[in-house]
Short mmCIF file of C-alpha atoms and ligand atoms in Angstrom, two decimals:
data_model
loop_
_atom_site.label_atom_id
_atom_site.label_comp_id
_atom_site.label_asym_id
_atom_site.label_seq_id
_atom_site.Cartn_x
_atom_site.Cartn_y
_atom_site.Cartn_z
CA MET A 1 14.06 -6.70 8.19
CA LEU A 2 11.18 -8.66 9.75
CA PRO A 3 9.70 -11.41 7.51
CA ASN A 4 6.30 -9.71 7.50
CA ALA A 5 7.70 -6.18 7.18
CA ILE A 6 6.16 -3.49 5.04
CA MET A 7 8.32 -0.50 4.09
CA ILE A 8 6.58 2.85 4.08
CA HIS A 9 8.13 5.47 1.85
CA HIS A 10 6.81 9.01 2.01
CA TYR A 11 8.10 11.99 0.12
CA GLY A 12 10.26 14.17 2.35
CA MET A 13 10.91 11.33 4.84
CA GLU A 14 13.29 8.43 5.37
CA PRO A 15 11.66 5.00 4.80
CA ILE A 16 10.00 3.49 7.90
CA GLU A 17 9.36 -0.22 8.44
CA THR A 18 6.07 -1.46 9.86
CA THR A 19 4.06 -4.70 10.23
CA PRO A 20 0.41 -5.64 9.63
CA GLU A 21 -0.20 -5.76 13.40
CA GLU A 22 1.36 -2.35 13.98
CA MET A 23 -0.67 -0.87 11.11
CA ALA A 24 -3.91 -2.34 12.47
CA ALA A 25 -3.11 -1.02 15.96
CA ILE A 26 -3.09 2.63 14.84
CA ALA A 27 -5.73 2.44 12.09
CA GLY A 28 -8.75 2.93 14.35
CA ARG A 29 -11.70 0.75 13.43
CA LEU A 30 -11.16 -2.85 12.33
CA PHE A 31 -13.98 -4.36 10.28
CA PRO A 32 -14.88 -7.37 8.11
CA LEU A 33 -13.53 -6.84 4.58
CA SER A 34 -17.00 -7.82 3.33
CA GLU A 35 -18.18 -4.33 4.46
CA VAL A 36 -16.46 -2.83 1.40
CA ILE A 37 -15.77 -5.83 -0.90
CA GLN A 38 -18.50 -8.27 -1.83
CA ASP A 39 -17.45 -11.77 -0.66
CA GLY A 40 -14.29 -10.27 0.87
CA ALA A 41 -12.70 -12.51 3.51
CA GLY A 42 -11.19 -11.69 6.88
CA GLU A 43 -10.47 -8.46 8.72
CA ALA A 44 -9.49 -5.08 7.36
CA PHE A 45 -8.90 -1.45 8.23
CA ASP A 46 -9.38 1.72 6.23
CA LEU A 47 -6.23 2.74 4.35
CA LEU A 48 -6.80 6.50 4.65
CA ALA A 49 -7.60 6.24 8.38
CA TRP A 50 -4.29 4.43 8.88
CA TYR A 51 -2.47 7.00 6.72
CA SER A 52 -3.84 9.91 8.69
CA ALA A 53 -2.77 8.32 12.01
CA TRP A 54 0.64 7.39 10.58
CA ARG A 55 1.21 10.97 9.38
CA ASN A 56 0.42 12.34 12.83
CA ARG A 57 2.69 9.86 14.58
CA ASN A 58 5.55 10.77 12.26
CA GLY A 59 5.11 14.50 12.71
CA ILE A 60 3.99 15.27 9.16
CA GLY A 61 2.07 18.52 9.58
CA ASP A 62 -1.01 19.80 7.80
CA GLU A 63 1.22 22.08 5.71
CA VAL A 64 2.51 18.99 3.86
CA PRO A 65 0.12 18.38 0.97
CA LEU A 66 -1.55 14.99 0.48
CA PRO A 67 0.22 12.67 -1.97
CA SER A 68 -0.94 12.52 -5.60
CA HIS A 69 -0.63 8.72 -5.76
CA LEU A 70 0.00 5.60 -3.72
CA GLN A 71 2.49 3.26 -5.37
CA VAL A 72 2.13 -0.27 -4.02
CA GLU A 73 4.84 -2.89 -4.49
CA ALA A 74 4.37 -6.66 -4.12
CA ALA A 75 6.72 -9.55 -3.34
CA ASP A 76 6.26 -10.96 -6.88
CA THR A 77 7.31 -7.56 -8.42
CA PHE A 78 3.72 -6.65 -9.29
CA GLU A 79 3.16 -2.90 -8.77
CA ALA A 80 0.20 -0.56 -8.91
CA VAL A 81 0.15 3.23 -8.97
CA ILE A 82 -3.18 4.44 -7.65
CA PRO A 83 -4.40 8.05 -7.91
CA TRP A 84 -5.20 9.54 -4.51
CA GLU A 85 -8.73 10.36 -5.68
CA GLN A 86 -9.47 6.61 -6.14
CA LEU A 87 -8.46 5.60 -2.61
CA GLY A 88 -11.73 6.43 -0.81
CA ASP A 89 -12.97 3.34 1.11
CA SER A 90 -9.78 1.45 0.26
CA ALA A 91 -9.22 -1.33 2.76
CA VAL A 92 -6.15 -3.21 3.93
CA GLN A 93 -6.82 -6.91 4.54
CA TYR A 94 -4.48 -8.04 7.34
CA ARG A 95 -6.03 -11.17 8.89
CA VAL A 96 -8.07 -14.11 7.57
CA ASP A 97 -9.49 -16.85 9.80
CA ASP A 98 -7.89 -15.14 12.83
CA ALA A 99 -4.39 -15.62 11.39
CA PRO A 100 -1.94 -13.52 9.35
CA LEU A 101 -2.56 -13.75 5.60
CA ALA A 102 -1.12 -17.00 4.27
CA LYS A 103 -0.56 -16.53 0.53
CA ASN A 104 -1.52 -12.90 -0.06
CA GLY A 105 0.43 -11.45 2.90
CA PRO A 106 1.86 -9.55 4.59
CA ILE A 107 -1.18 -7.44 3.57
CA ARG A 108 -3.50 -7.05 0.60
CA LEU A 109 -4.92 -3.75 -0.56
CA TYR A 110 -8.47 -3.49 -1.91
CA VAL A 111 -9.50 -0.39 -3.86
CA PRO A 112 -13.32 -0.56 -4.23
CA ASN A 113 -13.48 2.85 -5.97
CA GLY A 114 -10.47 2.19 -8.19
CA SER A 115 -10.56 2.28 -11.98
CA SER A 116 -9.66 -1.46 -12.14
CA ASP A 117 -9.74 -4.57 -9.93
CA CYS A 118 -6.16 -5.05 -11.06
CA LEU A 119 -5.24 -2.40 -8.43
CA ASN A 120 -6.12 -4.83 -5.58
CA VAL A 121 -2.47 -5.67 -4.90
CA LYS A 122 -1.64 -8.92 -3.06
CA ARG A 123 1.58 -9.63 -1.12
CA VAL A 124 2.25 -5.93 -0.45
CA ILE A 125 5.79 -5.31 0.84
CA ALA A 126 6.11 -1.57 0.23
CA CYS A 127 3.85 1.47 0.04
CA ARG A 128 5.21 4.64 -1.53
CA PHE A 129 3.32 7.85 -0.88
CA VAL A 130 4.43 10.01 -3.80
CA ASN A 131 3.72 13.47 -5.07
CA LYS A 132 3.75 13.46 -8.88
CA GLU A 133 1.47 16.32 -9.76
CA GLU A 134 2.15 15.87 -13.49
CA ASN A 135 0.59 12.36 -13.37
CA ARG A 136 -2.43 13.30 -11.27
CA GLY A 137 -5.39 11.00 -11.95
CA GLU A 138 -3.35 8.40 -13.86
CA ALA A 139 -3.48 4.78 -12.67
CA SER A 140 -1.13 2.01 -13.78
CA TYR A 141 -0.25 -1.54 -12.83
CA GLY A 142 1.89 -4.44 -14.00
CA PHE A 143 5.07 -6.35 -13.30
CA LYS A 144 8.11 -4.22 -12.66
CA ASN A 145 10.46 -4.59 -15.63
CA THR A 146 12.89 -1.77 -15.16
CA PHE A 147 15.84 -1.93 -12.80
CA SER A 148 18.07 0.76 -11.37
CA PRO A 149 21.81 0.60 -12.10
CA GLN A 150 22.34 -0.62 -8.53
CA GLU A 151 19.81 -3.42 -8.99
CA MET A 152 21.53 -4.41 -12.26
CA ARG A 153 24.86 -4.70 -10.46
CA LEU A 154 23.27 -6.89 -7.75
CA LYS A 155 21.77 -9.17 -10.41
CA ARG A 156 24.97 -9.84 -12.34
N1 MTE B 1 0.97 -9.29 -6.04
C1 MTE B 1 0.09 -9.35 -7.02
N2 MTE B 1 -1.10 -8.72 -6.85
C2 MTE B 1 -2.01 -8.75 -7.83
C3 MTE B 1 -1.74 -9.40 -9.06
C4 MTE B 1 -0.49 -10.07 -9.20
O1 MTE B 1 -0.16 -10.69 -10.23
N3 MTE B 1 0.40 -10.01 -8.15
N4 MTE B 1 -2.67 -9.37 -10.07
C5 MTE B 1 -3.62 -8.26 -10.03
C6 MTE B 1 -4.67 -8.40 -11.01
S1 MTE B 1 -4.21 -8.08 -12.62
C7 MTE B 1 -5.95 -8.72 -10.67
S2 MTE B 1 -7.17 -8.73 -11.81
C8 MTE B 1 -6.29 -9.08 -9.26
C9 MTE B 1 -6.93 -10.46 -9.20
O2 MTE B 1 -7.37 -10.69 -7.91
P1 MTE B 1 -8.08 -12.06 -7.50
O3 MTE B 1 -7.06 -13.15 -7.67
O4 MTE B 1 -8.52 -11.87 -6.09
O5 MTE B 1 -9.24 -12.24 -8.43
O6 MTE B 1 -5.17 -9.07 -8.39
C10 MTE B 1 -4.24 -8.06 -8.65
N5 MTE B 1 -3.20 -8.10 -7.64
MO1 MO B 2 -6.25 -7.88 -13.70
#
């Protein structure tokens, strides 16, 4: 895995690895983060514009419904689950001062229409596009504290 890799998980698909540069290249317009976040630093692209392009490139047709949530995972085990309806104008910060993000990289997500600033996840290493209809509209965030049996075995 590349050091700046971001894993994209999408229901119905195998995981696909990407990078901030590759994401920015397909996202369409690049803009100053300050367009959507007051005092925001550096360069960003629109999350939903990237998602739409990524779907097309990976052959996900219009018959596949939009996800219910985006689950974002960070290098420090922080996670946020963001309802799809809150993602309008969400921006992915991918460069600051013409360089890759130093401490908040590989990318940081900003959710200006989210129910909490706590959803602005730093150090994003995985994005999971999930379809959990039963949780529609519910946001959550915090440090991951549950581990799968496989993770438990690796930790012993
Ligand atoms: N990776 C990661 N992202 C994170 C956090 C964290 O602990 N780790 N804290 C969240 C919380 S609770 C808040 S309030 C904001 C704080 O963002 P700021 O440091 O830019 O003010 O970042 C969010 N993103
Ligand atoms: Mo927070």
